[in-house]
PDB file of C-alpha atoms and ligand atoms in Angstrom:
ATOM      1  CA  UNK A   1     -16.143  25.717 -12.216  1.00 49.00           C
ATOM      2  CA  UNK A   2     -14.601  22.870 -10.313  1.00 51.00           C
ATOM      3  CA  UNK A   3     -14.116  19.582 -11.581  1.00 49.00           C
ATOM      4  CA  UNK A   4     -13.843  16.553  -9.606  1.00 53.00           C
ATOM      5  CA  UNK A   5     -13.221  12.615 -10.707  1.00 50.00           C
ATOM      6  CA  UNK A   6     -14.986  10.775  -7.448  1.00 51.00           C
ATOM      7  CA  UNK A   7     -14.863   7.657  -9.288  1.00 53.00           C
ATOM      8  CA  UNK A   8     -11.000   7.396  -9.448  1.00 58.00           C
ATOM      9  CA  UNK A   9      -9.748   4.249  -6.807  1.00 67.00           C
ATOM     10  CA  UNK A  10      -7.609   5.251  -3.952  1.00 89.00           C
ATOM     11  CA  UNK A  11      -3.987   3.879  -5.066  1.00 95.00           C
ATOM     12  CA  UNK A  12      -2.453   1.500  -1.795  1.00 96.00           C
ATOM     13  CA  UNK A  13       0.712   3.027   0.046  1.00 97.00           C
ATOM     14  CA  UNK A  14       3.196   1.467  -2.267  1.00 98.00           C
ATOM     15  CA  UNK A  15       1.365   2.144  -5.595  1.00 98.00           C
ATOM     16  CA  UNK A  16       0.941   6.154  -4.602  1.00 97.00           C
ATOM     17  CA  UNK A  17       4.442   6.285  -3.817  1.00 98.00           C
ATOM     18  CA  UNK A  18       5.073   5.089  -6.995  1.00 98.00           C
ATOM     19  CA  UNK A  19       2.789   7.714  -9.120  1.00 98.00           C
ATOM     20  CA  UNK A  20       4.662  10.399  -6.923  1.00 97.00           C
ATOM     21  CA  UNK A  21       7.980   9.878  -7.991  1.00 98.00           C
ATOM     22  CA  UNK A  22       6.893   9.091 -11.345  1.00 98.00           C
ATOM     23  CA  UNK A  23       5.118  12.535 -11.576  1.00 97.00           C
ATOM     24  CA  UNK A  24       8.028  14.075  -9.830  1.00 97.00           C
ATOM     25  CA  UNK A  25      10.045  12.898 -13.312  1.00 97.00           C
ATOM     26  CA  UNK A  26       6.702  14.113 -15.151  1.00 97.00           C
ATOM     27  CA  UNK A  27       5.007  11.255 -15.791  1.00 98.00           C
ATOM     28  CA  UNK A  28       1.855  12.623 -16.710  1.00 96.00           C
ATOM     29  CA  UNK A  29      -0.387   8.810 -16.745  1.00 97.00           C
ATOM     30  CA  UNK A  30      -1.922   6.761 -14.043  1.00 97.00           C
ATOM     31  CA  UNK A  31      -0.817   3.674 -11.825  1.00 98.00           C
ATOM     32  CA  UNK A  32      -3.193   1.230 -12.442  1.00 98.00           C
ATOM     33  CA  UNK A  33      -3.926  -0.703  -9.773  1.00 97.00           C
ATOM     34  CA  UNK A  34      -5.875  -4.153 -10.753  1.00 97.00           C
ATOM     35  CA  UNK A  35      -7.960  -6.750  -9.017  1.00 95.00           C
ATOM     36  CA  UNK A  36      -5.891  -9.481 -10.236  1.00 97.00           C
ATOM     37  CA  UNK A  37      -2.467 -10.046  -9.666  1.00 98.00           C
ATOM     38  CA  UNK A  38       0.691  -8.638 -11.791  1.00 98.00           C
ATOM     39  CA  UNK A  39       2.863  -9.949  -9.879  1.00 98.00           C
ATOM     40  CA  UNK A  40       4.497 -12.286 -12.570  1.00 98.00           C
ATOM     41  CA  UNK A  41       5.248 -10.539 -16.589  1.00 98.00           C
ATOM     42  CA  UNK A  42       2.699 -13.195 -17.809  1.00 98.00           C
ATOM     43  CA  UNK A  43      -0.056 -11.871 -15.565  1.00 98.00           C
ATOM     44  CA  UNK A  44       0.935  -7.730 -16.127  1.00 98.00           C
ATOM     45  CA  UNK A  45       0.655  -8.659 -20.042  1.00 98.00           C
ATOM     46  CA  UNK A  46      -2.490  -9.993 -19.375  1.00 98.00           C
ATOM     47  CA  UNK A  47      -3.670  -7.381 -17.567  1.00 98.00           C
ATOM     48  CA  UNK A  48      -2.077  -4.728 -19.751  1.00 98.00           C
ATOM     49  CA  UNK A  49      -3.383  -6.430 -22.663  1.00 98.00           C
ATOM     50  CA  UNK A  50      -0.002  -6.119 -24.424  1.00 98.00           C
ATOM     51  CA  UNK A  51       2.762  -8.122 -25.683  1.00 98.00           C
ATOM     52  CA  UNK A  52       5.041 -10.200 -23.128  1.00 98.00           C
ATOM     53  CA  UNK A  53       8.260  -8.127 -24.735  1.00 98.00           C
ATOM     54  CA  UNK A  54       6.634  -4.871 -23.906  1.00 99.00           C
ATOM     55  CA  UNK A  55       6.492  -5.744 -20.236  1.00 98.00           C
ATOM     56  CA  UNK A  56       9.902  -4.172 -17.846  1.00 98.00           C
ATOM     57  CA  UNK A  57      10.823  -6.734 -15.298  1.00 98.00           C
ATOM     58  CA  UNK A  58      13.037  -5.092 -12.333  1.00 98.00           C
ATOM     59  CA  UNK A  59      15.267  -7.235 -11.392  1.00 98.00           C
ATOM     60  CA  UNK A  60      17.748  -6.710  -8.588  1.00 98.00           C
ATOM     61  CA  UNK A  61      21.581  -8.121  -8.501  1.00 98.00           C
ATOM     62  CA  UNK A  62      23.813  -7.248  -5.900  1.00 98.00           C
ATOM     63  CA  UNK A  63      27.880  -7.145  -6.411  1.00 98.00           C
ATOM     64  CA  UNK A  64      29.378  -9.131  -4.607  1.00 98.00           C
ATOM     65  CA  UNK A  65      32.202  -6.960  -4.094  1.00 98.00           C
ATOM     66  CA  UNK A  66      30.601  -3.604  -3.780  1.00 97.00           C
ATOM     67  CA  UNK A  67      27.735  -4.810  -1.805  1.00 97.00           C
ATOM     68  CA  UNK A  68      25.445  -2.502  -4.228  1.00 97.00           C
ATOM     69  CA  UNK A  69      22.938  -3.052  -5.899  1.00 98.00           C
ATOM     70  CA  UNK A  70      22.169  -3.938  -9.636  1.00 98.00           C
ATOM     71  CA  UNK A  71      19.098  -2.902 -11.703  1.00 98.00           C
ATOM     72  CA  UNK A  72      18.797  -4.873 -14.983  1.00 98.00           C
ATOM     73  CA  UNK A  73      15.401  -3.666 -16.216  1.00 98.00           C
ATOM     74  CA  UNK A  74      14.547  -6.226 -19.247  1.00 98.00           C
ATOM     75  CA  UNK A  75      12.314  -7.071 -21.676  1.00 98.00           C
ATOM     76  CA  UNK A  76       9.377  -9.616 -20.299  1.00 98.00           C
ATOM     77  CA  UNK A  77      10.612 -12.197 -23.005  1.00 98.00           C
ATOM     78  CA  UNK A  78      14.273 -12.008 -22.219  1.00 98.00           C
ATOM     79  CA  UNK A  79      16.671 -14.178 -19.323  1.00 98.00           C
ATOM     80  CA  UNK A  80      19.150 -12.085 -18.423  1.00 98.00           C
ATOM     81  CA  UNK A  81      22.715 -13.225 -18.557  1.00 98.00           C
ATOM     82  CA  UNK A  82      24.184 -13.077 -15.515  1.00 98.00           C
ATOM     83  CA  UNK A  83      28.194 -12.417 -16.471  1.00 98.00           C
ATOM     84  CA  UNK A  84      27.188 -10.139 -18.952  1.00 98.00           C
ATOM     85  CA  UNK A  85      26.196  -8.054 -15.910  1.00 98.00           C
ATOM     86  CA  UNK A  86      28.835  -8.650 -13.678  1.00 98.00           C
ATOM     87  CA  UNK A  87      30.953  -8.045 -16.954  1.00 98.00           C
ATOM     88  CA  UNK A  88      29.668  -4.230 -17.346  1.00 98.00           C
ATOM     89  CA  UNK A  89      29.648  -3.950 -13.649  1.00 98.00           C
ATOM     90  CA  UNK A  90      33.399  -5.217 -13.014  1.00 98.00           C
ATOM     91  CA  UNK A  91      32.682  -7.414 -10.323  1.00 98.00           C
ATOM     92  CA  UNK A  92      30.721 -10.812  -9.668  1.00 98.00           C
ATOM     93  CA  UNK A  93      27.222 -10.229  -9.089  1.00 98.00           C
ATOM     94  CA  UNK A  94      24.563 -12.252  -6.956  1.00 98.00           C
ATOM     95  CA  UNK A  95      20.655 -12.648  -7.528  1.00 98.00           C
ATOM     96  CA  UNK A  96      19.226 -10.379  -4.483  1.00 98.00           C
ATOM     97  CA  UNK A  97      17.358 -11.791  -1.781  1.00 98.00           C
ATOM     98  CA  UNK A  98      13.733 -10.942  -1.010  1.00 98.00           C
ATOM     99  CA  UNK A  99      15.613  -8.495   1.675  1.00 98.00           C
ATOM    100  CA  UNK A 100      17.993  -7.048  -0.245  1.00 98.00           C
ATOM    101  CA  UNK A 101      15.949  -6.037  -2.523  1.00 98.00           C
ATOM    102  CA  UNK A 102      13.728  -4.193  -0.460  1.00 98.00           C
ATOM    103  CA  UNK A 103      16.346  -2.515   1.547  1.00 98.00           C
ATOM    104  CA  UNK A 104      18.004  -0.785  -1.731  1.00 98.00           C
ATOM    105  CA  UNK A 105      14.462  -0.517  -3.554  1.00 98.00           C
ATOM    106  CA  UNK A 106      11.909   0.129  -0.611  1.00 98.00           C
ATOM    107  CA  UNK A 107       9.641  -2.384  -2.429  1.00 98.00           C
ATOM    108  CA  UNK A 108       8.913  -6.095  -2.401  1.00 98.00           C
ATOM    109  CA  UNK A 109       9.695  -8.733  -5.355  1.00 98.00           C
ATOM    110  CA  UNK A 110       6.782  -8.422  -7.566  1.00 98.00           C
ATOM    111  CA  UNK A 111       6.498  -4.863  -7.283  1.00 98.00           C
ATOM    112  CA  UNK A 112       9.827  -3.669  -8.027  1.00 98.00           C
ATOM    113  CA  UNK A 113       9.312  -0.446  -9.697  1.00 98.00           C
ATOM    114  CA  UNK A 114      11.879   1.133 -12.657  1.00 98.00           C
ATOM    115  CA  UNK A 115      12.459   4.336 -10.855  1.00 98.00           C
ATOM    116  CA  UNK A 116      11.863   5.729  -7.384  1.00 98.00           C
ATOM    117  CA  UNK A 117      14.056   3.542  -5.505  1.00 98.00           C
ATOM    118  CA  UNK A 118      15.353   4.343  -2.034  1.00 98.00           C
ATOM    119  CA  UNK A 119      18.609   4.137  -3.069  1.00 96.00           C
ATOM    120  CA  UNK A 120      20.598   4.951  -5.966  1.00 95.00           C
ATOM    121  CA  UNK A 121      21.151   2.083  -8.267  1.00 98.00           C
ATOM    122  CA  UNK A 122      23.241   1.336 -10.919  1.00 98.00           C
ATOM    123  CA  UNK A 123      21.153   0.473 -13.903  1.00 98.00           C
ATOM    124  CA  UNK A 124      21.428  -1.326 -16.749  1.00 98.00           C
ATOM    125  CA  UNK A 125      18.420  -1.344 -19.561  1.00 98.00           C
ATOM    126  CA  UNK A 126      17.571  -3.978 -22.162  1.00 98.00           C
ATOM    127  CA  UNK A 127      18.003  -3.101 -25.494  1.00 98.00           C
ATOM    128  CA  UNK A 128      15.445  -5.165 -26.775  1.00 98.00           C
ATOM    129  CA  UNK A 129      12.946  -2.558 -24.667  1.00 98.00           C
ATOM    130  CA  UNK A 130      13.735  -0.030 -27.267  1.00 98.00           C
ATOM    131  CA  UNK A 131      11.511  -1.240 -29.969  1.00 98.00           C
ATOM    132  CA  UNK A 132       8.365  -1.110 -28.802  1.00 98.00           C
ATOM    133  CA  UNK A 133       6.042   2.319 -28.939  1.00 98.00           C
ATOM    134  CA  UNK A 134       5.492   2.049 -24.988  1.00 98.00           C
ATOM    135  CA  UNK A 135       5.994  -0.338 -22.289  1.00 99.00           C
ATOM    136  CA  UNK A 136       4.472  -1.337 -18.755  1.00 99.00           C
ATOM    137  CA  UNK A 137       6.124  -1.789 -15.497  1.00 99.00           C
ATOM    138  CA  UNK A 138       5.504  -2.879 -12.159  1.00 98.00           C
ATOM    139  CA  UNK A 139       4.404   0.225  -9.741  1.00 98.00           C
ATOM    140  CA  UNK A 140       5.286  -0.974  -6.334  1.00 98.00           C
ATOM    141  CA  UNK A 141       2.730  -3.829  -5.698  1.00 98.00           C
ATOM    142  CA  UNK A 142       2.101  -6.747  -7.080  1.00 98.00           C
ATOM    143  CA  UNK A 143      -1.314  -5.412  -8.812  1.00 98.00           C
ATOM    144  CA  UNK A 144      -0.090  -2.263  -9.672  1.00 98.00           C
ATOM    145  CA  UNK A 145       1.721  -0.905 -13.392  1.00 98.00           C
ATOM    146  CA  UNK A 146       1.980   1.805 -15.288  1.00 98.00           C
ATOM    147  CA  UNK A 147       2.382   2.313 -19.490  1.00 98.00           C
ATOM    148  CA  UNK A 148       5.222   4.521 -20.281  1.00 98.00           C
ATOM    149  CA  UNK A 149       7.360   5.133 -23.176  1.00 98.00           C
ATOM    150  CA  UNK A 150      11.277   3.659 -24.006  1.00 98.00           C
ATOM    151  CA  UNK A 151      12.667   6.774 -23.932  1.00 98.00           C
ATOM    152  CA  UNK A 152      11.166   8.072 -20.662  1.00 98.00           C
ATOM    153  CA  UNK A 153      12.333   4.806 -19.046  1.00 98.00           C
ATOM    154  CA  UNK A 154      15.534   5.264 -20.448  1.00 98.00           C
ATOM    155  CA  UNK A 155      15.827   9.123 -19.501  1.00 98.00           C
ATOM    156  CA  UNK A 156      14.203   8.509 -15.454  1.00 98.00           C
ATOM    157  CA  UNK A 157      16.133   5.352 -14.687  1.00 98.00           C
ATOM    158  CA  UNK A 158      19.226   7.092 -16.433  1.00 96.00           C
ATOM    159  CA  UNK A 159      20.267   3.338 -17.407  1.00 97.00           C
ATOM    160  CA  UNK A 160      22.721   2.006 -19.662  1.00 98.00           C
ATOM    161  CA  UNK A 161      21.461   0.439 -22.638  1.00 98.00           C
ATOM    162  CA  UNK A 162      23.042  -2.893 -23.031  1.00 98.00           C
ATOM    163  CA  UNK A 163      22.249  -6.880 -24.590  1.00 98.00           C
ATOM    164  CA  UNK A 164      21.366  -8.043 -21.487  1.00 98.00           C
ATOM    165  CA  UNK A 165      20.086 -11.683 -22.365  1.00 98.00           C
TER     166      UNK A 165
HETATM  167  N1  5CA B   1       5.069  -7.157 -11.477  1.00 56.58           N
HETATM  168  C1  5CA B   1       5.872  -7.989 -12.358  1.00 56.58           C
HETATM  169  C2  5CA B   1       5.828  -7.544 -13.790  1.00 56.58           C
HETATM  170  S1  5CA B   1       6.308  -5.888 -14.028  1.00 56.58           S
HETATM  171  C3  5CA B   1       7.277  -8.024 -11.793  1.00 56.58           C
HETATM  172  O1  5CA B   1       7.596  -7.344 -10.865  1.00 56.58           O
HETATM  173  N2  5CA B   1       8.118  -8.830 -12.468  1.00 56.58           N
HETATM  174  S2  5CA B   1       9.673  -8.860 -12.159  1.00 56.58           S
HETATM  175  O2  5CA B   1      10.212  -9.831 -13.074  1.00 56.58           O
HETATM  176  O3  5CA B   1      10.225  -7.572 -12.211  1.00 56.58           O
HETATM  177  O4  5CA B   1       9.852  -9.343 -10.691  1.00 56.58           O
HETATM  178  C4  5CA B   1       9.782 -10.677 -10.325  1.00 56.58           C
HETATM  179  C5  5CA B   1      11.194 -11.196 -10.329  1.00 56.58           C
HETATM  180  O5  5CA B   1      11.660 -11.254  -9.001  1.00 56.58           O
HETATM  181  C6  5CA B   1      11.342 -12.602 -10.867  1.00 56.58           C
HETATM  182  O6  5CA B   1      11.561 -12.610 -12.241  1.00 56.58           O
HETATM  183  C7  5CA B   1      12.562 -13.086 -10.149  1.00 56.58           C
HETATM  184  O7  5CA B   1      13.714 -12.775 -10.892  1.00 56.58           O
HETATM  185  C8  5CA B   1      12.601 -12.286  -8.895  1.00 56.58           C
HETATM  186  N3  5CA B   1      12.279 -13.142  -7.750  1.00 56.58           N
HETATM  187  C9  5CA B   1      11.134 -13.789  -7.512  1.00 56.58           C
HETATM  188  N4  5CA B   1      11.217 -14.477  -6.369  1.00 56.58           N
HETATM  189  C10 5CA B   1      12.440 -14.260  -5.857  1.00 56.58           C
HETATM  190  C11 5CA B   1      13.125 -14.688  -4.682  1.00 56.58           C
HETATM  191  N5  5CA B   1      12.576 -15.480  -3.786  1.00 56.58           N
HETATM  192  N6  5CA B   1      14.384 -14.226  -4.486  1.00 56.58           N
HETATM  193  C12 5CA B   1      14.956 -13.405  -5.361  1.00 56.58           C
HETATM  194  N7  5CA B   1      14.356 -12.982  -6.497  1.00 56.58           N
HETATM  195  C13 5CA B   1      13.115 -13.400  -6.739  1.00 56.58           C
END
């Protein structure tokens, strides 16, 4: 017998790329892909319906030597500390512009995703992240997240676990 789900939503472009690299890691949830905006960690708590901690900003830096780019992926409640980054990175580092960070991502602020970037990137992850049972991050729009555990973030981004704030 077949079975078919014919209510499920049609993800957008961004989003589907998303779930494909996720379930290319083996995610094994869904991109959920609201009506109302996620765009800030506020508004994907609220739509989550979780705690501001549990929520993964991405958050692109760029070296200012290398000319690479930075992922800090922190905690919704935490500011990161700039030279603690460029500390573990060994050079100064710069807040990306809206272009640089979709030329090394593919994706535009606000929908940064963890993982599934178009370029490597090296990756730094918040401590503070750890503690919770699961987390939510953006999944390539700016209505768009996905629930996921520490440890899977942790493994798929392959990121260094650092104090980041
Ligand atoms: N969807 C939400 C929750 S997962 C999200 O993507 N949050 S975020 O924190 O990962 O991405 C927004 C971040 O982009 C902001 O915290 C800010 O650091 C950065 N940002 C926003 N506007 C700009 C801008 N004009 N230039 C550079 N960075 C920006």
């Amino acid at each position: 017998m077949t079975s078919t789900n014919n209510s499920k939503p049609t993800l957008s472009a961004s989003a589907q790329k998303v779930f494909e690299a996720l379930h290319a890691l083996g995610y094994t949830g869904q991109v959920i892909e609201h009506a109302e905006s996620t765009r800030t960690a506020q508004e994907a708590a609220d739509r989550a319906g979780c705690a501001l901690g549990q929520i993964t900003k991405s958050l692109i830096f760029r070296g200012k030597t290398s000319g690479k780019g930075i992922l800090v992926l922190t905690s919704g409640v935490n500011r990161v500390d700039e030279k603690r980054i460029a500390a573990y990175a060994g050079e100064p580092i710069s807040r990306a512009d809206p272009e640089f960070v979709r030329a090394v991502t593919g994706y535009a602020i606000g929908g940064v995703p963890p993982v599934g970037h178009v370029t490597p990137l090296e990756t730094y992850l918040d401590e503070d992240l750890l503690q919770y049972p699961t987390i939510w991050a953006a999944a390539g729009t700016p209505n768009a997240i996905f629930e996921l555990t520490p440890a899977e973030l942790q493994r798929w981004s392959s990121g260094m676990v650092k104090l980041v704030k």
